[in-house]
Tab-separated table of C-alpha atoms in Angstrom:
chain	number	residue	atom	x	y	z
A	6	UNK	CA	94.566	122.058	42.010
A	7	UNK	CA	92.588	118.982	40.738
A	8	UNK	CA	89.421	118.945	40.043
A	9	UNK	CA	86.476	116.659	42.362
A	10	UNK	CA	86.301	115.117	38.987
A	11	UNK	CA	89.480	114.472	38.669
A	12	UNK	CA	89.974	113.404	41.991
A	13	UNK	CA	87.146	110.902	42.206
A	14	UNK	CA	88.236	109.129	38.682
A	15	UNK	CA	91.779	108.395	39.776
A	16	UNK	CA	90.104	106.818	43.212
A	17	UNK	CA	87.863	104.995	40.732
A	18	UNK	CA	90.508	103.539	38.726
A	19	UNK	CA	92.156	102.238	42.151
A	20	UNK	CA	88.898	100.575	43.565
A	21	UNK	CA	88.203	103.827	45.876
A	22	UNK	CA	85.366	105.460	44.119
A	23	UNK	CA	82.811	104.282	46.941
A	24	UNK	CA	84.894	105.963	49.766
A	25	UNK	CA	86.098	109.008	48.082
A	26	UNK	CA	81.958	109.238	47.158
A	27	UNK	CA	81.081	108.917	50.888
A	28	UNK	CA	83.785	111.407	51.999
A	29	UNK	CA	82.937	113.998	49.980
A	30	UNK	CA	79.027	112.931	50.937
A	31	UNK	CA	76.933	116.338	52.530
A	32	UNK	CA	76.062	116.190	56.260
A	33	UNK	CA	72.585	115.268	55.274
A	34	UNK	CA	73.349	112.325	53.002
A	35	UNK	CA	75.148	111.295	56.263
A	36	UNK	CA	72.859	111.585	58.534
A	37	UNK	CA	70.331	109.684	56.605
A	38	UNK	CA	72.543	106.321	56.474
A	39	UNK	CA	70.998	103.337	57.695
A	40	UNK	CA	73.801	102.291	59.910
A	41	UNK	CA	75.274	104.521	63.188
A	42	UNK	CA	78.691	103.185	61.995
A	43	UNK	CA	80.164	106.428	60.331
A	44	UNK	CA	80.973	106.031	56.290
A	45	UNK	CA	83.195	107.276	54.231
A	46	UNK	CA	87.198	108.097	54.778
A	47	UNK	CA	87.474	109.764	57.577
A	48	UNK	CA	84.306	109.801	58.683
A	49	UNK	CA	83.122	110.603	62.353
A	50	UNK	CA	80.252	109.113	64.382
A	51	UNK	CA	77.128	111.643	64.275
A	52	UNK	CA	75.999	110.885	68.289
A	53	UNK	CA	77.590	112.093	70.960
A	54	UNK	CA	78.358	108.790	73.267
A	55	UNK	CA	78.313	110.199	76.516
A	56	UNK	CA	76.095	113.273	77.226
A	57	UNK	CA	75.218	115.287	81.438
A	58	UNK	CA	71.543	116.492	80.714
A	59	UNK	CA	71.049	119.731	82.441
A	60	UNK	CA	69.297	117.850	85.619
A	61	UNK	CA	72.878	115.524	85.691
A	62	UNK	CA	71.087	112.852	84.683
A	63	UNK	CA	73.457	111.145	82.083
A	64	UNK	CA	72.856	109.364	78.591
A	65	UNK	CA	75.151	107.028	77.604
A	66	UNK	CA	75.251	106.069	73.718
A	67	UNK	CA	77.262	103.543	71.746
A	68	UNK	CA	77.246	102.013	68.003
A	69	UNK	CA	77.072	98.080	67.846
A	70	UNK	CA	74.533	96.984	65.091
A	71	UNK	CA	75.494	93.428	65.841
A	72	UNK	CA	75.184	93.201	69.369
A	73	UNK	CA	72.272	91.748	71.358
A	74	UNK	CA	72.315	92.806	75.048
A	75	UNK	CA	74.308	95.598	75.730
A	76	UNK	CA	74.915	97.604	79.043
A	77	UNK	CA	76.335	100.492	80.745
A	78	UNK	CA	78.691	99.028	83.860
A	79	UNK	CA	80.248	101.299	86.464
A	80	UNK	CA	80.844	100.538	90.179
A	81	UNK	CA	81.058	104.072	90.925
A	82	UNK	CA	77.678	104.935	90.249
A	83	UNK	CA	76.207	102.328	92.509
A	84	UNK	CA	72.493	103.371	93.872
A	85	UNK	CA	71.663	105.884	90.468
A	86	UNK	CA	72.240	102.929	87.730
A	87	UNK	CA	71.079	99.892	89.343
A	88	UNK	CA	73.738	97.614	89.129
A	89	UNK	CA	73.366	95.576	92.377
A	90	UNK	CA	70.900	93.283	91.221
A	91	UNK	CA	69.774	90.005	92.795
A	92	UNK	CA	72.124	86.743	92.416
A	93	UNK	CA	71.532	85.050	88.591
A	94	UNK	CA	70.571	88.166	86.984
A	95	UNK	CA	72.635	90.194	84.826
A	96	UNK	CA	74.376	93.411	86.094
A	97	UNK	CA	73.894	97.090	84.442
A	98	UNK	CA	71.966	99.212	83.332
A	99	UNK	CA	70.489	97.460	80.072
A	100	UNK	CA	70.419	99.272	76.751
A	101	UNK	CA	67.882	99.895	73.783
A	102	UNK	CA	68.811	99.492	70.451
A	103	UNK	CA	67.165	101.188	67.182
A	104	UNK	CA	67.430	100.810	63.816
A	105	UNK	CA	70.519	102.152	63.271
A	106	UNK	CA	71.854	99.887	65.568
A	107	UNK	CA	72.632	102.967	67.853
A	108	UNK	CA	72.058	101.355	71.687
A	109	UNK	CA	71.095	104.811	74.577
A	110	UNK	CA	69.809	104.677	77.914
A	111	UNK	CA	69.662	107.408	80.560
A	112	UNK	CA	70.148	107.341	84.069
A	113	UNK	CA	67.221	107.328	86.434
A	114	UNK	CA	68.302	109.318	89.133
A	115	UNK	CA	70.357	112.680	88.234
A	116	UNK	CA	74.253	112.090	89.765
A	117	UNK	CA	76.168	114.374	92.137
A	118	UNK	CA	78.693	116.630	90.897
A	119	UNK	CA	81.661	114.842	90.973
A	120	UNK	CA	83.765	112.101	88.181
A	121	UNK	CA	82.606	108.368	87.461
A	122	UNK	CA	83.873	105.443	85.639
A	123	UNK	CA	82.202	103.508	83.830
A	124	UNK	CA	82.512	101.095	80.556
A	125	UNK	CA	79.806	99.275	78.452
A	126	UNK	CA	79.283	95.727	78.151
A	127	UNK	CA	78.584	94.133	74.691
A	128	UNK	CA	77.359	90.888	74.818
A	129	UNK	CA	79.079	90.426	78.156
A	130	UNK	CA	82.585	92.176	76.553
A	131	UNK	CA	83.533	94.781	78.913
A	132	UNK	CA	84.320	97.468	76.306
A	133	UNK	CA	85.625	100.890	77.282
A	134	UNK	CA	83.927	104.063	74.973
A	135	UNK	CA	84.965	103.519	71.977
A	136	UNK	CA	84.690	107.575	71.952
A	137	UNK	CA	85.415	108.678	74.958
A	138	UNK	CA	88.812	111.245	76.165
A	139	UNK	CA	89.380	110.217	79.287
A	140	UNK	CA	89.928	106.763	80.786
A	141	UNK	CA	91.738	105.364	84.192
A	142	UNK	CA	93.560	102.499	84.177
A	143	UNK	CA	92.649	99.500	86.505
A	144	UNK	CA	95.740	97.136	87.619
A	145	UNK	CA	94.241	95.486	84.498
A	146	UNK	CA	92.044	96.852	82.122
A	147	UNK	CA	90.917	100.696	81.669
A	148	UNK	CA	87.700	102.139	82.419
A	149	UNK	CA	86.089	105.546	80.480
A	150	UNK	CA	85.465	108.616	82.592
A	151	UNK	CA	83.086	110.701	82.696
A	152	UNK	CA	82.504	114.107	84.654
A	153	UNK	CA	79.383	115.609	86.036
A	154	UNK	CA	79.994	119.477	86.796
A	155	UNK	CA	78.883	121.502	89.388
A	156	UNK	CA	79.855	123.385	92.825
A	157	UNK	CA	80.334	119.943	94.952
A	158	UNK	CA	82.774	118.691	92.288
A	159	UNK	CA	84.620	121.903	91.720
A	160	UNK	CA	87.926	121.107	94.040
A	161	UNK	CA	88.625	117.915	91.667
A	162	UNK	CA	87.678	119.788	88.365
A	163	UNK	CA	90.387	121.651	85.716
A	164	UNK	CA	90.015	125.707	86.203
A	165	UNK	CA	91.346	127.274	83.176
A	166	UNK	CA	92.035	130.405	85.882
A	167	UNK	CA	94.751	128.733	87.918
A	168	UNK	CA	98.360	127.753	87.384
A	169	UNK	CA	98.627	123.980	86.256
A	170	UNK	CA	101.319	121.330	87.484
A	171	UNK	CA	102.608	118.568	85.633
A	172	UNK	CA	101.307	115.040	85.653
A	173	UNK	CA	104.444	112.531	84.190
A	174	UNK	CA	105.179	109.312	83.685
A	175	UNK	CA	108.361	107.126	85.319
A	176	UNK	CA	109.873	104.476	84.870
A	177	UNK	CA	112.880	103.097	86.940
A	178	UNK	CA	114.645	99.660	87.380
A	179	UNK	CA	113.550	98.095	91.056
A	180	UNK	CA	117.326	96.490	92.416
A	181	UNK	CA	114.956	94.996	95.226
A	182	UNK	CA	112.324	93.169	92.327
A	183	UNK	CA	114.533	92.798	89.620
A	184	UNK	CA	111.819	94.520	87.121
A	185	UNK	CA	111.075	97.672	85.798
A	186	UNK	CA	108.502	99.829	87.542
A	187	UNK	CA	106.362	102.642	86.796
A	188	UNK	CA	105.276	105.531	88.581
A	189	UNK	CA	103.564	108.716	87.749
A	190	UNK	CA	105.144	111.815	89.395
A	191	UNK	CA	102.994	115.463	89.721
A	192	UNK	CA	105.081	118.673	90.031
A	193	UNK	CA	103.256	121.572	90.554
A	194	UNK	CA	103.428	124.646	88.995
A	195	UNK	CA	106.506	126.391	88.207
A	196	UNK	CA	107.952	123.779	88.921
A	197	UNK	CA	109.480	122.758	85.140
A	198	UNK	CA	110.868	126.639	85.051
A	199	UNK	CA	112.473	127.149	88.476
A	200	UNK	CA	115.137	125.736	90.501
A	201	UNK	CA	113.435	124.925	94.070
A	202	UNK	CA	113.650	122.196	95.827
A	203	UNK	CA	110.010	120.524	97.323
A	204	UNK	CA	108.736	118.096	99.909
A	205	UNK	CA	107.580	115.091	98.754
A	206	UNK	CA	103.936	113.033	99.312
A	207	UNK	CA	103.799	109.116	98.398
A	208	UNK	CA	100.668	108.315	96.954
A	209	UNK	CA	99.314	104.837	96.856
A	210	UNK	CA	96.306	103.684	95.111
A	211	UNK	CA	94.181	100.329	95.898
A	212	UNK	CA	93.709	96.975	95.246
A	213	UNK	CA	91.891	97.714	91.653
A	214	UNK	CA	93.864	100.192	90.678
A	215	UNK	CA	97.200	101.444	88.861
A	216	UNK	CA	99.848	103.884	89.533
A	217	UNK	CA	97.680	105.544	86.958
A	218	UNK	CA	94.949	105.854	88.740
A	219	UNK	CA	95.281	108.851	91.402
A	220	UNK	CA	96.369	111.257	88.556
A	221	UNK	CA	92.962	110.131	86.080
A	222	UNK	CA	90.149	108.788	88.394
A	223	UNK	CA	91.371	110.258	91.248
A	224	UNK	CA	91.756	114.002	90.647
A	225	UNK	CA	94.626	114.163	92.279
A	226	UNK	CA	96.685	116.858	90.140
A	227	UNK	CA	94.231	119.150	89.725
A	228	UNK	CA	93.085	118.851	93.463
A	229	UNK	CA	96.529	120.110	94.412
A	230	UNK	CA	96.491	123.053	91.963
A	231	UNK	CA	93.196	124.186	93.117
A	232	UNK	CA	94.717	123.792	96.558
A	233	UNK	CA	97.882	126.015	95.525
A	234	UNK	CA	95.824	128.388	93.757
A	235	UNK	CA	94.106	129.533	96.856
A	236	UNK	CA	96.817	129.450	99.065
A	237	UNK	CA	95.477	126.691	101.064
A	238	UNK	CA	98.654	124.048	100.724
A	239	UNK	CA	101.804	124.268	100.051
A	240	UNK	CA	103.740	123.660	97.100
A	241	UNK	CA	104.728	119.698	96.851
A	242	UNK	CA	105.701	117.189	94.473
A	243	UNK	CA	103.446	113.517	94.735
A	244	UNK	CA	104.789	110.242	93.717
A	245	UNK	CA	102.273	107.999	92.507
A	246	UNK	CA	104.191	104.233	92.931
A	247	UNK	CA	102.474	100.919	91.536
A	248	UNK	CA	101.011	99.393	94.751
A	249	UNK	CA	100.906	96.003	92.828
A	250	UNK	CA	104.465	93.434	93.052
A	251	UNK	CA	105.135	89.894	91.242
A	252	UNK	CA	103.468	87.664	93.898
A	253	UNK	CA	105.822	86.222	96.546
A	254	UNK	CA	104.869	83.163	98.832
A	255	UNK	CA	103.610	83.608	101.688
A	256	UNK	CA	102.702	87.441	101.215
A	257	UNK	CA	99.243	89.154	99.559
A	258	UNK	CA	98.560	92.679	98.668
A	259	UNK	CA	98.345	93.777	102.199
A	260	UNK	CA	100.675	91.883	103.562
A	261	UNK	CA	103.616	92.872	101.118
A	262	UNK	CA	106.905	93.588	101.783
A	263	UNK	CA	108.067	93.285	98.431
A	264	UNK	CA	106.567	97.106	97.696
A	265	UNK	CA	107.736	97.917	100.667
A	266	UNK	CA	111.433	97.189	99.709
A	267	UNK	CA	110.567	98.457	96.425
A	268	UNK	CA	109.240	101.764	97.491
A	269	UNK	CA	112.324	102.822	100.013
A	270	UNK	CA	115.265	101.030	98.380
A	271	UNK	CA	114.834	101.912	94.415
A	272	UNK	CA	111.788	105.008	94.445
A	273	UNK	CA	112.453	106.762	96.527
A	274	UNK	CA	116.073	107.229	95.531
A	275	UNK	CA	115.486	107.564	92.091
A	276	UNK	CA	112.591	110.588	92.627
A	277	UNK	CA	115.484	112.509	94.935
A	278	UNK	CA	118.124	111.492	92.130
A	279	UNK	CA	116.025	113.068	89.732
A	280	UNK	CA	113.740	115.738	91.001
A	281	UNK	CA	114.418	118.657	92.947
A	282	UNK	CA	113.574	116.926	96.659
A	283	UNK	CA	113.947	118.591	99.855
A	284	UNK	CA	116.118	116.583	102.338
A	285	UNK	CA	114.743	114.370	105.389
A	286	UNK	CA	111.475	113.227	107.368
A	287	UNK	CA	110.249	116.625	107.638
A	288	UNK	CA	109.631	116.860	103.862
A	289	UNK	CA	108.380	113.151	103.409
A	290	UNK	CA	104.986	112.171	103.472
A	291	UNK	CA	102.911	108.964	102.527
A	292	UNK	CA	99.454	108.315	102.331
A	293	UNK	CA	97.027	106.029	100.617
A	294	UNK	CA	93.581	104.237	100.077
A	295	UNK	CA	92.398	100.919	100.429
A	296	UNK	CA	95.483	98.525	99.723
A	297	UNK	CA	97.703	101.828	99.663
A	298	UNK	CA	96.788	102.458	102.802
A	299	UNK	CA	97.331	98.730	103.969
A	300	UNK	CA	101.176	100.238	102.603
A	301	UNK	CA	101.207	103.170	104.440
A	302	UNK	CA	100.203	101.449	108.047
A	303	UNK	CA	102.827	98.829	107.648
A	304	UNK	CA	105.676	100.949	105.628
A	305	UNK	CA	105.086	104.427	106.766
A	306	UNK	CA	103.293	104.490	110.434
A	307	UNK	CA	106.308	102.975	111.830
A	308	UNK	CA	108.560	105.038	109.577
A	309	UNK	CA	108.732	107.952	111.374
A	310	UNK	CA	112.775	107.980	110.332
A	311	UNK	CA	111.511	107.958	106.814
A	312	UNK	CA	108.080	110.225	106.622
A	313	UNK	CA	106.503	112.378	108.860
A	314	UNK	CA	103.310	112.820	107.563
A	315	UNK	CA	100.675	109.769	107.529
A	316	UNK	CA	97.678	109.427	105.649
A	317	UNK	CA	95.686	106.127	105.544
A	318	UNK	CA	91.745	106.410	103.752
A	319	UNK	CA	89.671	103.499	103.987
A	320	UNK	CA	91.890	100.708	105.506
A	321	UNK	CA	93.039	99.436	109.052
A	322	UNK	CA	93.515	96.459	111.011
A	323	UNK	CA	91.728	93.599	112.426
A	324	UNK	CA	89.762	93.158	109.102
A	325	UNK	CA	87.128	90.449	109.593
A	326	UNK	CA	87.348	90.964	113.554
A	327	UNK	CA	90.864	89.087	113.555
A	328	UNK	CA	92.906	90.490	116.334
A	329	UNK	CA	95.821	88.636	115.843
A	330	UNK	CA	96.557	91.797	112.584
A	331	UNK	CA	96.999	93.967	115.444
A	332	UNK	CA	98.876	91.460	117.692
A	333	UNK	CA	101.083	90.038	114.504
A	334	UNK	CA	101.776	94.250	113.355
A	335	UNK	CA	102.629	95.843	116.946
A	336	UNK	CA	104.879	93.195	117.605
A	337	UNK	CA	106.962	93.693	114.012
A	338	UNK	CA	106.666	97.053	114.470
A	339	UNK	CA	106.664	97.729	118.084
A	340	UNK	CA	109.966	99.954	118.039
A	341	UNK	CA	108.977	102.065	115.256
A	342	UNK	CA	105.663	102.995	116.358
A	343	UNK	CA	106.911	103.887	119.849
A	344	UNK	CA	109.288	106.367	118.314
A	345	UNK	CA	106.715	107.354	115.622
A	346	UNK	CA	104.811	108.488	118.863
A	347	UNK	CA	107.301	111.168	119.509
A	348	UNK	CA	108.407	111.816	116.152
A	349	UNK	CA	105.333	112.458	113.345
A	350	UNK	CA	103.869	115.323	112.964
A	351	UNK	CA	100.625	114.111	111.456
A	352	UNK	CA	98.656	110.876	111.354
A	353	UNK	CA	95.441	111.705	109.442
A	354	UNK	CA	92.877	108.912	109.257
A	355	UNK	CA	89.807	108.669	106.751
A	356	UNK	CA	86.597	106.194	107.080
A	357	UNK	CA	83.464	106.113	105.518
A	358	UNK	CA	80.520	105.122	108.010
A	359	UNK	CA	78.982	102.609	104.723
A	360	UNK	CA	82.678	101.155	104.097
A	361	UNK	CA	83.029	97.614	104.341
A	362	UNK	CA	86.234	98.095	106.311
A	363	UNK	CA	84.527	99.956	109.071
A	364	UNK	CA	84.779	97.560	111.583
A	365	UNK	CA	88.757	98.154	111.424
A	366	UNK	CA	88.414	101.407	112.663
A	367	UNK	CA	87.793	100.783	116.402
A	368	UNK	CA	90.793	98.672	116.971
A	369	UNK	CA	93.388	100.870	114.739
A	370	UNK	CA	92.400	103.684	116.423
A	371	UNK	CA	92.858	101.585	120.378
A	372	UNK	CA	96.166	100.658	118.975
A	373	UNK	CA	97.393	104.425	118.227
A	374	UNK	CA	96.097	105.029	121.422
A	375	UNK	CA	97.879	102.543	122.900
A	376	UNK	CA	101.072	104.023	121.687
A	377	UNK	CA	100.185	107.040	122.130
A	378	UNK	CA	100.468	108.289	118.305
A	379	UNK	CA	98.082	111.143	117.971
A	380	UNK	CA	95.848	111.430	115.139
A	381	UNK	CA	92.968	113.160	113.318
A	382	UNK	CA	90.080	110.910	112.499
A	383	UNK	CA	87.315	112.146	109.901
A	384	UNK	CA	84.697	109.921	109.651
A	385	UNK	CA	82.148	110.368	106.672
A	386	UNK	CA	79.351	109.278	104.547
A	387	UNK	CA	79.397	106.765	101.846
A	388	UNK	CA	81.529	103.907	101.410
A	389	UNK	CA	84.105	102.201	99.651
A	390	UNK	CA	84.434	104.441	96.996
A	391	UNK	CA	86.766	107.455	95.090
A	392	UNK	CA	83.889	110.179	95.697
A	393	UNK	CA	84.759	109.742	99.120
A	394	UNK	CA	89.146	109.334	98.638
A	395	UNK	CA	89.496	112.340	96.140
A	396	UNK	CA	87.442	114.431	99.382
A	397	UNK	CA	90.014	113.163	101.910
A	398	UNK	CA	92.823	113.866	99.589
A	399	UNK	CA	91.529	117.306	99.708
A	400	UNK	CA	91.367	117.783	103.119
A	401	UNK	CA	94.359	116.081	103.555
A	402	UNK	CA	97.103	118.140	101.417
A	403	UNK	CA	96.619	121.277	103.373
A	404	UNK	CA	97.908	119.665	106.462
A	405	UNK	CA	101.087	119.052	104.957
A	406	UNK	CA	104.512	120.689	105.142
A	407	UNK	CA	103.248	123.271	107.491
């Protein structure tokens, strides 16, 4: 074997004496650099960018010598890192910078047990952790993720002691868009090794957000295996579909019958084409949040030929006090919601008492009283947000399939 010597000279006679110098540089020598950027082939950073103090307080760390005003963003952690400041100043929680060029700051408040997004902003860049693991994909742009553990948060954590699903990744041509789509599919465990057949839950995310985004952000895999694990919901398979379509005149991203046509024409005959499905209504379910559940009231409530199980968190109609939503919707749908009131099995419906959509709850629920459609109501805490969808999730799984 060759020598260091030997080694360094023949990087020396190719212009690589410097880096081959700092490479084989001791720990100390690095750690005494006057930059944070890392040196040297190779070379890794020597802070650790995102660090849960034991009182879940959180420090947030990130290298950018250059920069001037740098930030930590996140709209999850709204009330701990004050980011709701007043009109014409900047949003954030602002960062110091030393020498090194190394910028920290630590949250003021501790956070609950549960997983955030966030990202930094450099110089008013909005740059994901240039270090972090984990990240969750918007409709565009990703954010970083970070998780705060504890007993609250423990349904939505990994548990190296239970059986693990699969989280994948789909793509299919849409006949009805004339584009490819993606989805991301979960199939629990045992799934890859056995020869069952399982129901099937449509998942739909919101009006930020990806197909991506239930599986990362939302929890939603390991939720379920949790679930399975203590016998508290049955095996199932959930489709996560891209709520988002090419725009179309004269429809918006509640209004959309594009996804619509997209979800029952093309995805939901490819996922029974190519995953072991159970047959008919009684093994169909949809469900979603925000936008996806703006999908589920106008593609699955009425549906009942299609799904039997309804889940909407965080969305209903009348939004803004308009009346004619409900007038406009019972009169498309007026057929399928009467038979939906004989036919589903479950309508589950989520709102937080701090959402901004609150005031749609009175008149959804008059008009599924109005028809007659039974259906659980859980009314919460909190707002607008995915601590309060990855909750409803889990207290919505175990009422399926029964």
């Amino acid at each position: 074997m060759a020598s260091i010597t030997n080694i360094t000279r023949i990087l020396a006679r190719n212009g690589a004496f410097a880096s081959a110098a700092a490479l084989l540089a001791s720990p100390v020598a690095a750690q005494e650099q006057d930059s944070c950027k890392p040196e040297g082939m190779f070379a890794m950073p020597t802070y650790e960018a995102v660090e849960v103090l034991p009182d879940n307080r959180i420090t947030f760390r990130i290298c950018a010598p250059e920069a001037t005003d740098v930030r930590v963003i996140s709209s999850d952690m709204e009330g701990t890192i004050p980011m709701g400041f007043a009109p014409g100043e900047q949003a954030g929680l602002a960062m110091t910078k030393d020498q090194s060029g190394l910028w920290s700051v630590t949250t003021q408040q501790p956070l609950a047990a549960d997983t955030y997004r966030f990202n930094f902003q450099v110089n008013g860049a909005r740059v994901p952790s240039p270090l972090a693991t984990e990240f969750s994909a918007e409709r565009t742009g990703i954010n970083s993720l970070v998780e705060v553990p504890g007993e609250a948060g423990a349904f939505q954590s990994w548990n190296r002691d239970v059986p693990h699903g699969v989280l994948s990744e789909i793509e299919y041509w849409s006949d009805s868009i004339g584009a490819k789509r993606r989805a991301h599919v979960y199939t629990p465990p045992g799934y890859m090794a056995g020869s069952d057949d399982y129901p099937v839950l449509y998942l739909v995310h919101g009006a930020g957000d990806s197909d991506d985004s239930w599986g990362t952000v939302g929890r939603a895999n390991y939720i379920a295996d949790n679930l399975l694990a203590a016998g508290e919901a049955e095996p199932m398979i959930i489709v996560m579909p891209f709520g988002h379509t090419p725009q179309s005149f004269g429809e918006n991203m509640l209004n959309n019958d594009t996804f619509g046509n997209d979800l029952i024409e093309d995805l939901i005959p490819h996922v029974d084409a190519n995953f072991r499905t159970r047959e008919g209504a009684e093994n169909r379910a949809m469900a979603g949040l925000s936008m996806g559940g703006a999908h589920t009231i106008r593609n699955g409530l009425p549906r009942s030929d299609l799904f039997d199980y309804i889940g909407i968190f965080s969305m209903g109609l009348g939004i803004g006090g308009d009346q004619d939503q409900v007038t406009q919707y019972t009169a498309a749908n007026d057929a399928g919601l009467r038979r939906s009131a004989e036919e589903l099995d479950l309508v589950y419906y989520a709102m937080g008492e701090d959402d901004f959509l609150y005031g749609t709850v009175a008149p959804t629920r008059a008009m599924l009283d109005e028809y007659g459609i039974e259906h659980v109501y859980n009314e919460t805490a909190g707002g607008h947000t995915w601590i309060n969808w990855r909750r409803y999730l889990h207290d919505f799984l175990p009422r399926l399939f029964r």
